[in-house]
Short mmCIF file of C-alpha atoms in Angstrom, two decimals:
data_model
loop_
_atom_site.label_atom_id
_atom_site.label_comp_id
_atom_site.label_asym_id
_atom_site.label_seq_id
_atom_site.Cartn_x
_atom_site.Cartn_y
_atom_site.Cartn_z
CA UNK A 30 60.11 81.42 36.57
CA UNK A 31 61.89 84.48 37.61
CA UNK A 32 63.29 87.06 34.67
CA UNK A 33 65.49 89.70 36.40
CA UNK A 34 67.27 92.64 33.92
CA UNK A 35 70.28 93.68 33.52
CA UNK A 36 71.29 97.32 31.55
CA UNK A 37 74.57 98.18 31.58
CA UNK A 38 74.87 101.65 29.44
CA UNK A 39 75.10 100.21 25.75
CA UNK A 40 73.79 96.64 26.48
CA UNK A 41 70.73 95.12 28.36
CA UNK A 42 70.38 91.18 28.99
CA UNK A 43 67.72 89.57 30.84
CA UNK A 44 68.49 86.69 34.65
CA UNK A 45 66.49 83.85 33.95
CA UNK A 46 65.96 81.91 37.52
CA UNK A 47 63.63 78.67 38.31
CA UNK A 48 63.26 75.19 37.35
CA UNK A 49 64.05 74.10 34.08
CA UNK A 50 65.41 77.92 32.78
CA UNK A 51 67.78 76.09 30.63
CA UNK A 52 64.77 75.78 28.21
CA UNK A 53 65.08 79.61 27.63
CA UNK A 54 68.50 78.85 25.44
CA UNK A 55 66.62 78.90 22.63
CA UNK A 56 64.91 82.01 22.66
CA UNK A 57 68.46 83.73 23.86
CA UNK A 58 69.97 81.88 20.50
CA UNK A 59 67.34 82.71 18.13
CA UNK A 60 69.47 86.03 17.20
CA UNK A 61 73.04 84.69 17.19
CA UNK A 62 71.48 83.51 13.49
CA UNK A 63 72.52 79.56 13.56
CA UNK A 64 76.04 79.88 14.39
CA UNK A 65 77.75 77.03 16.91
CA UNK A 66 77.68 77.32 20.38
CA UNK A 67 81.03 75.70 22.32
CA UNK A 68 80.04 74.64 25.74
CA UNK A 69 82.93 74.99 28.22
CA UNK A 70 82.33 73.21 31.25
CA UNK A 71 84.29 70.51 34.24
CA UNK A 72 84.44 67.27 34.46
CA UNK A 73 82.45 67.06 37.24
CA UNK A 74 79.81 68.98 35.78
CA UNK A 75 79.74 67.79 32.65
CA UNK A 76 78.69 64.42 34.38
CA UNK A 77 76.07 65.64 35.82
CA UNK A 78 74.53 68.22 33.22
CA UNK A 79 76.26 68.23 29.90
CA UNK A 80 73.50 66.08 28.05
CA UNK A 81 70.86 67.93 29.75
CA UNK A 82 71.52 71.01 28.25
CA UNK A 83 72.79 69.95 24.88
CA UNK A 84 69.49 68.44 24.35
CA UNK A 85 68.27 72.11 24.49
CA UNK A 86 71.30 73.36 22.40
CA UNK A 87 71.32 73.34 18.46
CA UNK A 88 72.77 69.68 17.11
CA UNK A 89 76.21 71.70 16.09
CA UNK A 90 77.24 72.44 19.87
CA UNK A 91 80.37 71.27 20.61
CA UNK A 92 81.62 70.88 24.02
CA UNK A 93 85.29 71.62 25.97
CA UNK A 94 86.15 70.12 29.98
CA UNK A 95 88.34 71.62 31.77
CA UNK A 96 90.19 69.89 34.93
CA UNK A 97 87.78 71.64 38.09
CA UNK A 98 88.89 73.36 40.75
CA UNK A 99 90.58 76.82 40.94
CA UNK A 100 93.63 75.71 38.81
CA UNK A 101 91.72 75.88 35.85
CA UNK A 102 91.60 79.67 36.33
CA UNK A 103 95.03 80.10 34.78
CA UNK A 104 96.70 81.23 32.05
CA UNK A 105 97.77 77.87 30.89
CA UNK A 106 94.48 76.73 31.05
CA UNK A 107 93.64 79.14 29.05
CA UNK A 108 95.52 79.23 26.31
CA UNK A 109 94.92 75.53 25.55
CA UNK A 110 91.31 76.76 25.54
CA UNK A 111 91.90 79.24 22.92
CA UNK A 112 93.91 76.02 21.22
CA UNK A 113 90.78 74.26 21.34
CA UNK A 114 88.75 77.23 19.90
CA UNK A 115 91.20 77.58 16.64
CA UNK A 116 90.47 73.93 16.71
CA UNK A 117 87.19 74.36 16.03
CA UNK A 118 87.38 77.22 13.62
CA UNK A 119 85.47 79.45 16.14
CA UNK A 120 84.17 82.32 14.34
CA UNK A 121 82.94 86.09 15.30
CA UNK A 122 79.37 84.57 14.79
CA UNK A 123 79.44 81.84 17.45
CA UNK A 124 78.56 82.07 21.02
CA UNK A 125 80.55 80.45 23.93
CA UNK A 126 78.31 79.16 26.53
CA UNK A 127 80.55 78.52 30.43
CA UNK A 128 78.01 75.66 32.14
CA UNK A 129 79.67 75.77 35.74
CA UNK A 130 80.69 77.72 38.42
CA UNK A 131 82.81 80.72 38.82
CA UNK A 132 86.17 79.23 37.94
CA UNK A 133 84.33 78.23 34.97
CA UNK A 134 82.42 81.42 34.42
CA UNK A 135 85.52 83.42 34.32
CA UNK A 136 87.29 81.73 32.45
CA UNK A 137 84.85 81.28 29.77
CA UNK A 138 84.38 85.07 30.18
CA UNK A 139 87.46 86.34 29.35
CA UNK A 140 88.28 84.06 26.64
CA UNK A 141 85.17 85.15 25.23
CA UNK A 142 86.03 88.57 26.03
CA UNK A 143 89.89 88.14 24.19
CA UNK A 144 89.26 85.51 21.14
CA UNK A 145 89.07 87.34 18.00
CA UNK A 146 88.59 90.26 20.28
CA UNK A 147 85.44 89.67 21.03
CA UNK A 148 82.49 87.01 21.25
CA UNK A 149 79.24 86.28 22.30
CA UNK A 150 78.75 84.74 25.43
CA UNK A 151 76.25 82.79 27.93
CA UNK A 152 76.69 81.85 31.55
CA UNK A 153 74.83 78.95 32.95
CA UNK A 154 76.22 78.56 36.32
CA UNK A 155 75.84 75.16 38.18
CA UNK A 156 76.98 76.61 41.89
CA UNK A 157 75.16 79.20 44.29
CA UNK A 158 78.19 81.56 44.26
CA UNK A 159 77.75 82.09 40.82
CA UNK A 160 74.46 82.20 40.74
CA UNK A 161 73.90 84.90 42.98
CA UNK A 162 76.96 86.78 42.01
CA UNK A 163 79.44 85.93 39.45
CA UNK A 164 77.62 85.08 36.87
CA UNK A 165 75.99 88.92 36.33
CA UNK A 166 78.22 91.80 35.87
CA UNK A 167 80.34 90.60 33.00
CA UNK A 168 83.53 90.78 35.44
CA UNK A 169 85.91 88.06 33.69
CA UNK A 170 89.71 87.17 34.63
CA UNK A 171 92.13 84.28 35.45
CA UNK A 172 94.33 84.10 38.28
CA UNK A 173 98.27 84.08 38.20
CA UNK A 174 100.68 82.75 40.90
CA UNK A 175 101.25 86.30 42.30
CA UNK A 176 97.41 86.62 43.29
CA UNK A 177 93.49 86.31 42.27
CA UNK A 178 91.95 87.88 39.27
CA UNK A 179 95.01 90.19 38.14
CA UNK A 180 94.11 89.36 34.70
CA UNK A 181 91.08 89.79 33.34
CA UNK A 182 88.50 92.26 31.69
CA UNK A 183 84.51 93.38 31.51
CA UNK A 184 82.67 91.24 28.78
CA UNK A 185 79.33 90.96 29.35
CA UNK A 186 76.94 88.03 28.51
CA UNK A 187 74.00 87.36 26.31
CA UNK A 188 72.31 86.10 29.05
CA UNK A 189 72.44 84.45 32.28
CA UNK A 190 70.21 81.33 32.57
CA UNK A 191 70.05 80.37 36.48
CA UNK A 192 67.96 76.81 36.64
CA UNK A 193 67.63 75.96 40.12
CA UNK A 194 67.60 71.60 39.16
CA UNK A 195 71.22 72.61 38.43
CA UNK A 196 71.93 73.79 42.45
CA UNK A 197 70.01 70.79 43.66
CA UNK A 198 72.37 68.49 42.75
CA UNK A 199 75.68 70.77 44.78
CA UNK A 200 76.95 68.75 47.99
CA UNK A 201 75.79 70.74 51.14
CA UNK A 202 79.39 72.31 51.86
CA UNK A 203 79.26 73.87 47.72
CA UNK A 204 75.71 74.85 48.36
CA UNK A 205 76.27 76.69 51.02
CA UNK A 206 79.68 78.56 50.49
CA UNK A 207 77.94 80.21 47.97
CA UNK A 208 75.49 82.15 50.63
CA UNK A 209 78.12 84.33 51.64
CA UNK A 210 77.65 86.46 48.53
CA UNK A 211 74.34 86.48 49.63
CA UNK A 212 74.68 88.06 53.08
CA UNK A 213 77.78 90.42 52.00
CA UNK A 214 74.45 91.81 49.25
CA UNK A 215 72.36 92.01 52.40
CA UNK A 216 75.61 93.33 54.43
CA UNK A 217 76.20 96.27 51.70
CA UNK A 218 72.73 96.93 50.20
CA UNK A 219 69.72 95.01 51.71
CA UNK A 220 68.90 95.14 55.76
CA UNK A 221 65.36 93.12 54.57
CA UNK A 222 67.48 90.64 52.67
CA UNK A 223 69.30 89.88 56.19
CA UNK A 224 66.27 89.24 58.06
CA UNK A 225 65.05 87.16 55.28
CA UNK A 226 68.28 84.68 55.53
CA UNK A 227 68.05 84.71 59.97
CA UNK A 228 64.19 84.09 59.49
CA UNK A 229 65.12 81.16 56.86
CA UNK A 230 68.36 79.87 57.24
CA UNK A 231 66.91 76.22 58.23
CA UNK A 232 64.95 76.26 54.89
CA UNK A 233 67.24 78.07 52.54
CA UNK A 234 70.34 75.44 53.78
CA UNK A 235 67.74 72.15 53.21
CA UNK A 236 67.13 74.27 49.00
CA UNK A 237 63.16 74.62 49.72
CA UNK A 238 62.18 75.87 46.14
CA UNK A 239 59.60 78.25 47.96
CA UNK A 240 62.63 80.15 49.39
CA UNK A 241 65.92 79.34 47.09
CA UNK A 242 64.19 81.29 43.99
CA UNK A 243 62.99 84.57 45.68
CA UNK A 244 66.98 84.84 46.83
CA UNK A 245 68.36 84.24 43.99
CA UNK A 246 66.16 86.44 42.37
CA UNK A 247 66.49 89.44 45.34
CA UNK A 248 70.31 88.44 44.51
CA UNK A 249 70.77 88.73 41.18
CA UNK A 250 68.51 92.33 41.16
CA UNK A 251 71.22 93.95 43.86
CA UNK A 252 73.71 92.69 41.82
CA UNK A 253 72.13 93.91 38.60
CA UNK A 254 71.63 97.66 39.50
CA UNK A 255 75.23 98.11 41.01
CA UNK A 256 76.72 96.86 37.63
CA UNK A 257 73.82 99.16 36.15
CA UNK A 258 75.07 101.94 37.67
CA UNK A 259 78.72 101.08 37.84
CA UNK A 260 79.61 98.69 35.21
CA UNK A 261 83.38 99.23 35.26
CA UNK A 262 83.88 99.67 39.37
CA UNK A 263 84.84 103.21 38.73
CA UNK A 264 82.81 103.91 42.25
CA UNK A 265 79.46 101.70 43.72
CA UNK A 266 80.25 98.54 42.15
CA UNK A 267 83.62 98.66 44.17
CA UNK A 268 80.81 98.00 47.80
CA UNK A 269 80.44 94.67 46.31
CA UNK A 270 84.26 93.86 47.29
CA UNK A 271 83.50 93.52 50.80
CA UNK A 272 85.01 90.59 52.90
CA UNK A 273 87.14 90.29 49.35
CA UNK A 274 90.08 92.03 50.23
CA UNK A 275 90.97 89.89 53.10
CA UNK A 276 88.88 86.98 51.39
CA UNK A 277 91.12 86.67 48.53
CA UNK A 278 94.31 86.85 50.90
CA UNK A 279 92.90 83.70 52.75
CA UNK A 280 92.25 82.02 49.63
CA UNK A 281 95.88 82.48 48.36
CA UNK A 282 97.65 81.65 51.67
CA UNK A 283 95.62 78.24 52.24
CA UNK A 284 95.88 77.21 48.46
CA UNK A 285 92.63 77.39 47.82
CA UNK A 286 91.76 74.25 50.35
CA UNK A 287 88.57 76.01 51.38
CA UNK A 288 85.84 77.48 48.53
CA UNK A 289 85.58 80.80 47.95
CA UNK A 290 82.73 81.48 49.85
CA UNK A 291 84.20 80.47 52.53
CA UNK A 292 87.17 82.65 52.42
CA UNK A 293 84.77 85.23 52.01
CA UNK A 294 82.52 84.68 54.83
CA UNK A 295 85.88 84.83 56.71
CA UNK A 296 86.88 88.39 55.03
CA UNK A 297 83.46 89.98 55.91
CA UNK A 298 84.43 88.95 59.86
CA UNK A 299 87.37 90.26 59.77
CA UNK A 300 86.55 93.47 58.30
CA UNK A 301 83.88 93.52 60.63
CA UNK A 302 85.96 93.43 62.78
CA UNK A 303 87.97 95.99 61.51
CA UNK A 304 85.03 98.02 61.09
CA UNK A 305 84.17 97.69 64.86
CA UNK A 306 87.10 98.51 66.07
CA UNK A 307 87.09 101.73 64.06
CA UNK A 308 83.99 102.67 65.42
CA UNK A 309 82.05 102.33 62.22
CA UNK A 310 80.28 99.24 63.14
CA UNK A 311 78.01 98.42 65.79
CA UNK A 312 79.19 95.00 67.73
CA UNK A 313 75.53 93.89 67.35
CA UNK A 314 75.38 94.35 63.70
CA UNK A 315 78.60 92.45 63.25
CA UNK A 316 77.56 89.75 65.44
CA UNK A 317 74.00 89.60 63.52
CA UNK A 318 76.46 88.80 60.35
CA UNK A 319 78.25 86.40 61.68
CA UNK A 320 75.32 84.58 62.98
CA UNK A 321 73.92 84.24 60.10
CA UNK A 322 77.00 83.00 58.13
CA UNK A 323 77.34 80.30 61.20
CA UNK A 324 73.65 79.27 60.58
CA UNK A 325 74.02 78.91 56.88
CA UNK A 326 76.75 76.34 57.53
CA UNK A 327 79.88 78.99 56.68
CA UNK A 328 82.89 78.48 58.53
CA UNK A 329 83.71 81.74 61.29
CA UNK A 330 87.02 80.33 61.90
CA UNK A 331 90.01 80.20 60.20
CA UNK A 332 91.08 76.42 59.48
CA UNK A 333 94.66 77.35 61.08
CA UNK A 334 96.68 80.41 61.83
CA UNK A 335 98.15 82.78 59.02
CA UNK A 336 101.16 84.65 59.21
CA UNK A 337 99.75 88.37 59.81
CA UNK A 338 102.52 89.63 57.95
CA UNK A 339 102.00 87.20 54.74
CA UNK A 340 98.06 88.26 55.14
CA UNK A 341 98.92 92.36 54.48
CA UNK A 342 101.64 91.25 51.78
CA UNK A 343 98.77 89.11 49.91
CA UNK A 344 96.38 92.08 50.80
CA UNK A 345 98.69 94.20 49.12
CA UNK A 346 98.79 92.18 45.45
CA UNK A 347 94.88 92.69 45.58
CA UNK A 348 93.96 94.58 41.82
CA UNK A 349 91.44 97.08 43.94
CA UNK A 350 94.44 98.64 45.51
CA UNK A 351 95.12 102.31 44.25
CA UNK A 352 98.41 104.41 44.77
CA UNK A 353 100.18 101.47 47.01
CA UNK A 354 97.47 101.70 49.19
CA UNK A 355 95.07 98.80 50.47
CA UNK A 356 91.26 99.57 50.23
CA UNK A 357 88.57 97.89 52.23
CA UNK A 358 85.27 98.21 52.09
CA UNK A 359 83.96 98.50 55.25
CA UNK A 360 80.39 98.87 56.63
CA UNK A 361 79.29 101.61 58.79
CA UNK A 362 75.85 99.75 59.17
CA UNK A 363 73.86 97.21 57.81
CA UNK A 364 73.24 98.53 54.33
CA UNK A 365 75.75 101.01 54.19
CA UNK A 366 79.32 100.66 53.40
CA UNK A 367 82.87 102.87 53.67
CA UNK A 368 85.82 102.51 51.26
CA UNK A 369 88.81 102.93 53.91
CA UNK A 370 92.39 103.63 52.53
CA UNK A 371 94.40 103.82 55.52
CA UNK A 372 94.09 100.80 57.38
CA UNK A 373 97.46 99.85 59.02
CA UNK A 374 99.33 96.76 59.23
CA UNK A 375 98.23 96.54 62.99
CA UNK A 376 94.88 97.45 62.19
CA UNK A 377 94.44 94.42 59.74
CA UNK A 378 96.70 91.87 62.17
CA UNK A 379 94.32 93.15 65.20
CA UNK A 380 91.23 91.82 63.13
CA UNK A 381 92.71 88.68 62.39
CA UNK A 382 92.46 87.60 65.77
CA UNK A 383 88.51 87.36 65.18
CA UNK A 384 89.01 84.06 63.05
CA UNK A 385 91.51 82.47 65.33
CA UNK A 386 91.24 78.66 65.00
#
């Protein structure tokens, strides 16, 4: 077992990653005094892990599914959630708990983060993207038709418990569309942590335990001190939105047919790409990247063609944008990263060509 910390100025909660981390619930609950804890998960996942984890859970949890997939992320979604919360009588003293990925996560967050203006809150994700990278950070938000995450506040959790028998049951596409958050960390922060995936990729893609809870854990502490140093993206944190800008764009435009991972393995390319043509990046370091996406199973192709034109206009409904202007965060090397402003319509068209089907 793996504890990784979190301090944020004002707050510190503790990662807990390995096998059977769901057991450390009840040391995390000890101080929320005996008041109920409302499990929000999917129906898929409640299938496979509801019971599990309210056998660990006081005899007074209560439980609310939500339809999966990225529709859930909505504000009709959620405000039958906060339905089900006056339901329930949900006080100041009770603790929402999301058991799921990062549709799940965030929206869990952020109706923690808005009911009665504030309550406690756990994340237990169930995927690899969001246990590697949105479930620390306390970045919350739902999506509306006009774009991704436009809604949405910093609330941050209790505690993050990460138990690895959750991942192992993920189909092998799931599994690994969550490693792209891993190489963007290594891409903005870690050269070491890239070596580790190309020296590993055949071992972290068949989930040995030997290698899946060192990354995690490596994961979780990049993660940990940019949000340390940055909660509120006023600066650093804003170098973990690489591949975003154009991954969120992709996501949009192909209604969310492939995960998000995906479309973000596809958004680091192309600002690779970007990067490269710019003169920031060496070719070798972007190919290195998109090796190692290709050998953790991550598409390097776009499924079909976009419209280059509809790509910018999504780019340009993207909430990091500042004074009408589209920012990217671009690397300049392995481990070190650019925030670029002035990238041109034919700039971001030219890099598209990199994922042509």
């Amino acid at each position: 077992m793996t504890c990784v910390p979190v301090a944020v100025p004002g707050k510190r909660y503790d990662v807990w990653i390995g096998p059977r981390a769901r057991f450390e619930l009840r040391a995390l609950l000890a101080p929320a005094g005996g008041g109920r804890v409302v499990v929000i998960t999917d129906d898929v996942v409640a299938a496979l892990h509801l019971q599990s984890l309210l056998e660990v859970l006081p005899g007074n949890a209560l439980s609310i599914r939500v339809p999966p997939g990225e529709q859930s992320k909505s504000i009709a979604r959620l405000a039958k959630l906060y339905d089900q919360l006056a339901a329930f009588r949900i006080e100041r003293s009770d603790v929402l708990l999301s058991l799921g990925g990062g549709v799940v996560g965030d929206l869990t967050g952020f109706a923690a983060a808005t009911w009665l203006r504030g309550v406690p809150y756990i994340q237990v994700p169930t995927t690899t993207e969001a246990a590697v990278d949105a479930s620390v950070g306390g970045k919350t938000g739902v999506n509306l038709p006009a774009g991704k995450n436009l809604v949405g506040a910093f609330h941050q959790p209790l505690g993050v418990i990460i138990d690895s028998e959750f991942l192992a049951t993920l189909p092998a596409r799931d599994f690994s569309a969550g490693l792209a958050e891993s190489i963007k960390h290594a891409a903005i922060r870690d050269p070491d942590l890239l070596t580790f995936h190309e020296k590993n990729a055949a071992r972290i893609v068949a989930r040995e335990p030997a290698v899946i809870e060192p990354l995690l854990a490596r994961n979780v502490a990049i993660k940990a001190a940019v949000v340390a140093a940055d909660e509120r993206e006023a600066d650093l944190r804003a170098i973990l939105n690489h591949g975003h800008t154009l991954g969120h764009a992709f996501e949009h435009l192909l209604g969310y047919e492939l995960r998000h991972g995906e479309c973000v393995a596809l958004g680091m390319i192309a600002e690779n790409a970007m990067a490269q043509a710019r003169g920031l990046l060496s070719p070798g370091s972007a190919e290195r990247i998109r090796d190692a996406l290709a050998a953790l199973q991550l598409p390097t192709r776009l499924p079909r063609p976009l419209d280059p034109a509809a790509v910018i206009d999504a780019c340009r409904m993207d909430k990091k944008n500042r004074g009408g202007a589209i920012h990217f965060m671009l690397l300049r090397e392995i481990g070190a990263v650019q925030r670029v402003t002035d990238a041109t319509d034919a700039e971001i068209a030219a890099a598209l060509v990199a994922l042509a089907p």
